[in-house]
PDB file of C-alpha atoms in Angstrom:
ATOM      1  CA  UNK H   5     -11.202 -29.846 -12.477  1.00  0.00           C
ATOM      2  CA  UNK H   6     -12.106 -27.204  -9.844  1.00  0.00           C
ATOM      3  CA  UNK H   7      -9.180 -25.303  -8.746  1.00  0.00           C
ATOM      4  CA  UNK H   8      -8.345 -25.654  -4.864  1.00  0.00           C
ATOM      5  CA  UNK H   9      -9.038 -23.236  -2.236  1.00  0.00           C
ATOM      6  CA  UNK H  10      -7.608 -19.764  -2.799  1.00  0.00           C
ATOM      7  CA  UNK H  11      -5.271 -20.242   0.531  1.00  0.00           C
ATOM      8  CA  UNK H  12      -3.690 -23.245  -1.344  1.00  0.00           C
ATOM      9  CA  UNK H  13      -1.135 -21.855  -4.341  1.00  0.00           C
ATOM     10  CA  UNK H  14      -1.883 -23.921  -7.721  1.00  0.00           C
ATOM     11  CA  UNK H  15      -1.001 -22.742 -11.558  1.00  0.00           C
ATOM     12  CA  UNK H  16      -3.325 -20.758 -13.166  1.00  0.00           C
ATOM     13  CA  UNK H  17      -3.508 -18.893 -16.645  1.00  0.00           C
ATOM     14  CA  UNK H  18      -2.704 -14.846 -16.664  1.00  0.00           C
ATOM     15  CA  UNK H  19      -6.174 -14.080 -17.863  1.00  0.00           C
ATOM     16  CA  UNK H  20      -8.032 -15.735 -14.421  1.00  0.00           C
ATOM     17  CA  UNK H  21      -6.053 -13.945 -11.930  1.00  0.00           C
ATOM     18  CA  UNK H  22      -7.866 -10.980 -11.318  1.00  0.00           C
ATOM     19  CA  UNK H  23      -5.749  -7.737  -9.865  1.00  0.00           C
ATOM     20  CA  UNK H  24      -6.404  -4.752  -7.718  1.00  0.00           C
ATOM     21  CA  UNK H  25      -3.582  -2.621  -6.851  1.00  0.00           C
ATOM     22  CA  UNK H  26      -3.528  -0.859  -2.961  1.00  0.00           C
ATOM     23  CA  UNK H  27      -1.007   2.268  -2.435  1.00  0.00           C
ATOM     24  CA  UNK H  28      -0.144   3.308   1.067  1.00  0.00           C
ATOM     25  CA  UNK H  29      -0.244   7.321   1.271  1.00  0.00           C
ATOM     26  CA  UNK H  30       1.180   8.642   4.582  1.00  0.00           C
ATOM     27  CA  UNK H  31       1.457  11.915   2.640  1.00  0.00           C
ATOM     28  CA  UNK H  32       0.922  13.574  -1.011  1.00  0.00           C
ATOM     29  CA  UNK H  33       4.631  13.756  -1.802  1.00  0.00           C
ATOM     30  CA  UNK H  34       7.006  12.730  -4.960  1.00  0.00           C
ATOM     31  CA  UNK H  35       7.245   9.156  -3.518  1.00  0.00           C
ATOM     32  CA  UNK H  36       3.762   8.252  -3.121  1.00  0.00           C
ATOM     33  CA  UNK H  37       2.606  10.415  -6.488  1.00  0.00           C
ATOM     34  CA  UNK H  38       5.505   8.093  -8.231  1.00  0.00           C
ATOM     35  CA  UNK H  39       3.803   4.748  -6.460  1.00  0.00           C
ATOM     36  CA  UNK H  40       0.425   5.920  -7.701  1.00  0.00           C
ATOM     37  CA  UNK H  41       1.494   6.580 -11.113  1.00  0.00           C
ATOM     38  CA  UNK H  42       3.004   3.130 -11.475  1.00  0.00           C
ATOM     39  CA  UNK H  43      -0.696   1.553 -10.390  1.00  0.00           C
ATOM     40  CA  UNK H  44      -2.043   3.416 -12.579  1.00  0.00           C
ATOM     41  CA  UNK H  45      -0.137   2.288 -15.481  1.00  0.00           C
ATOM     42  CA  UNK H  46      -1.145  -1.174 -14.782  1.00  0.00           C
ATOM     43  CA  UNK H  47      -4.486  -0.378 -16.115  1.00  0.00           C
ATOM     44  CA  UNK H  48      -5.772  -2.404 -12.851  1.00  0.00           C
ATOM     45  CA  UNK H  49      -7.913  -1.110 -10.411  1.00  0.00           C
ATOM     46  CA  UNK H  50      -6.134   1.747  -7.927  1.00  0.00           C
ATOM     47  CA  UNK H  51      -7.169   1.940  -4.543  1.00  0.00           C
ATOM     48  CA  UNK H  52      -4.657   4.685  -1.892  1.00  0.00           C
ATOM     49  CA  UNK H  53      -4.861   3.806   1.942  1.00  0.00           C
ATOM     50  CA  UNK H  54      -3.900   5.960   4.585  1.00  0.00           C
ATOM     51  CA  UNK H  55      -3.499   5.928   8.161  1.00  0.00           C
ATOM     52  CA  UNK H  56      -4.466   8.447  10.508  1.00  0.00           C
ATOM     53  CA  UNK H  57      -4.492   8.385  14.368  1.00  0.00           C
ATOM     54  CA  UNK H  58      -7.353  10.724  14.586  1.00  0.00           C
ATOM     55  CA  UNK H  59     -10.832  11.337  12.632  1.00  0.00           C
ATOM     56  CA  UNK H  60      -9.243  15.583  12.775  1.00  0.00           C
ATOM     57  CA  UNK H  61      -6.632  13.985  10.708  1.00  0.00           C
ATOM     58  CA  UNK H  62      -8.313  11.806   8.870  1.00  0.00           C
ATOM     59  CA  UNK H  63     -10.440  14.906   7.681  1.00  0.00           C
ATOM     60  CA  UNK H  64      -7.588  17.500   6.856  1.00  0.00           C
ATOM     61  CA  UNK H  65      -5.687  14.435   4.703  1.00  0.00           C
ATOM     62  CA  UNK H  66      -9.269  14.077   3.111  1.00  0.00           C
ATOM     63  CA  UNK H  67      -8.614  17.631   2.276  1.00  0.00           C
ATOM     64  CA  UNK H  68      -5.525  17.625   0.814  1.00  0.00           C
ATOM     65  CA  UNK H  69      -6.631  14.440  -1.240  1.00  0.00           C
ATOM     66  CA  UNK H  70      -9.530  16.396  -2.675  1.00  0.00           C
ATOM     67  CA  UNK H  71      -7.479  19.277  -3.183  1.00  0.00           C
ATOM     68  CA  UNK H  72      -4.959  17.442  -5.263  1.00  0.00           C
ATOM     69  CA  UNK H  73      -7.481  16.187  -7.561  1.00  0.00           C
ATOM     70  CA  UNK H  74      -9.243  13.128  -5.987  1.00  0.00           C
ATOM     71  CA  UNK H  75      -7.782  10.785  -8.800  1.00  0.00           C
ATOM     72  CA  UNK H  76      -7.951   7.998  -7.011  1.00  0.00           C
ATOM     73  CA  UNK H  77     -10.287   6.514  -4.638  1.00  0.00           C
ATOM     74  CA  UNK H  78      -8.980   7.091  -1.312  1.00  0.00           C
ATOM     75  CA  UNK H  79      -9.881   4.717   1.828  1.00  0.00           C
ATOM     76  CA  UNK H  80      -8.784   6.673   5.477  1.00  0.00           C
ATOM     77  CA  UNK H  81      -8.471   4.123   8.656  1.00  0.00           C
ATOM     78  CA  UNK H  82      -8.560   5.662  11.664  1.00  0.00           C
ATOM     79  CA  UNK H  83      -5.892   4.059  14.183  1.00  0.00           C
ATOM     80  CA  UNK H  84      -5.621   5.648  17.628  1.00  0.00           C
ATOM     81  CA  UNK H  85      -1.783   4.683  17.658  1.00  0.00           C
ATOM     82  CA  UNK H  86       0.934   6.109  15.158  1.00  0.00           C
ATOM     83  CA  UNK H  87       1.992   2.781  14.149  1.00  0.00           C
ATOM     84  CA  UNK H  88       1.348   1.968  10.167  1.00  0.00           C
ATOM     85  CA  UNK H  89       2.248  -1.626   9.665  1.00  0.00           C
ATOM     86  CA  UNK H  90      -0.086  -3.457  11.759  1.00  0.00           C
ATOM     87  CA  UNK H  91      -3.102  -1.089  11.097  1.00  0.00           C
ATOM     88  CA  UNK H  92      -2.366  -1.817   7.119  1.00  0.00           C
ATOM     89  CA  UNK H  93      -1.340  -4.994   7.585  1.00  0.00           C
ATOM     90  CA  UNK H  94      -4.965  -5.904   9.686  1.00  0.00           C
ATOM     91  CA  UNK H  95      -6.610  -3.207   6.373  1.00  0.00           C
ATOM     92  CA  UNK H  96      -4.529  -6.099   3.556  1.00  0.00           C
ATOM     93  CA  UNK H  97      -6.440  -8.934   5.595  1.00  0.00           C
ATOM     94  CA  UNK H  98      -9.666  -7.707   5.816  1.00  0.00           C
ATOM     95  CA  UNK H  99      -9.823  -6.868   1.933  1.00  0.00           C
ATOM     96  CA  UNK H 100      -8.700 -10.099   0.982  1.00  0.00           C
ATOM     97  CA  UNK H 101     -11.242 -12.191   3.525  1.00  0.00           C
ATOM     98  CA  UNK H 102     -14.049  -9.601   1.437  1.00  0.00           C
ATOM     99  CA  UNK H 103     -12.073  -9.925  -2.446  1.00  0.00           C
ATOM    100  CA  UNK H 104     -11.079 -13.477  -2.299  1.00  0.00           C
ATOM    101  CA  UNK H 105     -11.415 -13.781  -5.932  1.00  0.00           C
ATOM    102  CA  UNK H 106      -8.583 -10.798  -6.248  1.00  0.00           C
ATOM    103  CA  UNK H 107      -4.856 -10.656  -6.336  1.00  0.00           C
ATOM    104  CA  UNK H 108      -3.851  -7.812  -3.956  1.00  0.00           C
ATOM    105  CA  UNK H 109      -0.493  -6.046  -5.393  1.00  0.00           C
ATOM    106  CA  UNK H 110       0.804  -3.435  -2.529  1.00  0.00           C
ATOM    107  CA  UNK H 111       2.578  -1.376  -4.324  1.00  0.00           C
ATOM    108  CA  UNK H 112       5.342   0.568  -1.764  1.00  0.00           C
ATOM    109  CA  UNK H 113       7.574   3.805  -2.648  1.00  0.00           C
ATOM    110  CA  UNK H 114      10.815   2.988  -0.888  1.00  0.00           C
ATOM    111  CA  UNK H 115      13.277   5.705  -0.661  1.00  0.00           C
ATOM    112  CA  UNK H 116      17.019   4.820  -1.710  1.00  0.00           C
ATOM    113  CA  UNK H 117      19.784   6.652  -0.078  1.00  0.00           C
ATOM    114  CA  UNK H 118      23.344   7.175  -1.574  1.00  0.00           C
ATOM    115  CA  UNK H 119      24.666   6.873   1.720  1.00  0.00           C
ATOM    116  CA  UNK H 120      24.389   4.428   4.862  1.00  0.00           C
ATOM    117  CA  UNK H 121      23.584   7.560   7.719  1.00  0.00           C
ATOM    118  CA  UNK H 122      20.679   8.823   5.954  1.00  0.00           C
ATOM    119  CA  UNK H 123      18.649   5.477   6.092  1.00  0.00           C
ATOM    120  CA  UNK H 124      18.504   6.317   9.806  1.00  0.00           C
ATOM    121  CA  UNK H 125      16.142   8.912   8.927  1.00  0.00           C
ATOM    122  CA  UNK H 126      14.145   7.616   6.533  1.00  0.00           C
ATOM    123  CA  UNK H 127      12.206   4.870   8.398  1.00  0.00           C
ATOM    124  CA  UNK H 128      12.335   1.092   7.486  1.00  0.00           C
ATOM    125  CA  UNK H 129       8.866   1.678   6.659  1.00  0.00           C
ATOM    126  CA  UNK H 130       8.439  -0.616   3.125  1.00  0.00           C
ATOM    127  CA  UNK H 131      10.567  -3.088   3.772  1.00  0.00           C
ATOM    128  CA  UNK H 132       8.661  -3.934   7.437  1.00  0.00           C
ATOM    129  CA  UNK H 133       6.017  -3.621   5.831  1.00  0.00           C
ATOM    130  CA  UNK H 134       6.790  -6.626   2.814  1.00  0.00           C
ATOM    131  CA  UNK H 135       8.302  -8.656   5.553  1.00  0.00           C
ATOM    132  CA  UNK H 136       4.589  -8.529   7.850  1.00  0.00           C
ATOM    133  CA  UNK H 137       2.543  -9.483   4.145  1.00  0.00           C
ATOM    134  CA  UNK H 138       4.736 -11.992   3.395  1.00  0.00           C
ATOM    135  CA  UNK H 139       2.871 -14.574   4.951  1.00  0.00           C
ATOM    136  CA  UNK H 140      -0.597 -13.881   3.377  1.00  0.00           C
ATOM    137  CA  UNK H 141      -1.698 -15.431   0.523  1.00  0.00           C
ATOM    138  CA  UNK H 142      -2.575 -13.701  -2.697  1.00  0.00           C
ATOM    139  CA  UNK H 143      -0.762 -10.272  -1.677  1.00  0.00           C
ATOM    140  CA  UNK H 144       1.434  -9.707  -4.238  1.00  0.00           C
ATOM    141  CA  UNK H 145       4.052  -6.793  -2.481  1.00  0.00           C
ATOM    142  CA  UNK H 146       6.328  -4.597  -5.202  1.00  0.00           C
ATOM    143  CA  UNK H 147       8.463  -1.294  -4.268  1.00  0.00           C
ATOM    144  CA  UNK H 148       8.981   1.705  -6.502  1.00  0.00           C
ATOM    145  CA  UNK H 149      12.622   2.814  -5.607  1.00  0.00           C
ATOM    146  CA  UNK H 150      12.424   6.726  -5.251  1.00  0.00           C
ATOM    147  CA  UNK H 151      16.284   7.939  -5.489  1.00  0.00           C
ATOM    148  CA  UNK H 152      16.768  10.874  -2.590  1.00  0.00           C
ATOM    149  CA  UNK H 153      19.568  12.836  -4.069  1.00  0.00           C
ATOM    150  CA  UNK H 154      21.858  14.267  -1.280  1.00  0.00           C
TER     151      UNK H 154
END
């Protein structure tokens, strides 16, 4: 029997789910290097996002990305704003209307603290990010815990 429509969740077998892994980048730093490893070791296709609120910025990330070796393929969105969940958020959407035979993993560095203060400075980022994916279907959302020593 035909399975139902992709928006509907049924059981299927490992081997017909196919997978293609999406990394945020805000920046090239040990967090998002450690996310990109992890894709990578999935032996799925990698794909790094970023968000930049101008094409100037957009360009000198482009830059840096080249610079640092281009490993990945890299996809810059432009959003006027300096907000990152709803540009990425609209970015998940749009790939899975165009990939609906794909599994989307987003796979999210999250920084862990030892201590309560210092998760005011380290933004809420990954986790508002999960909560605002949630509700789409076949986004698969996974965090690699990067330990901030003090």
């Amino acid at each position: 029997p035909a399975p139902p429509a992709r928006d509907v969740e049924y059981e299927e077998s490992p081997d017909a789910i196919r997978h293609e892994m999406i990394v945020p980048v805000r920046t090239i730093n040990i967090a998002s290097m450690r996310a990109l490893a992890y894709a990578g070791s999935l032996g799925q296709p990698v794909l790094a996002v970023h968000i930049s609120p101008t094409r100037e910025e957009a360009d000198r990330f482009l830059a840096y990305w080249r610079a640092w070796g281009d490993h990945v393929p890299l996809e810059v969105v432009v959003s006027p704003y300096r907000a990152l969940v709803e540009p990425l958020v609209h970015y998940i959407r749009e790939r899975r209307r165009h990939h609906a035979d794909r599994t989307l993993t987003v796979i999210l560095p999250e920084l862990v603290v030892r201590r309560p203060w210092q998760r005011v400075l380290h933004g809420r980022t990954a986790s508002r990010l999960s909560r605002a994916l949630e509700p789409l279907p076949e986004v698969v959302v996974t965090t690699v815990p990067v330990h901030v020593s003090d």
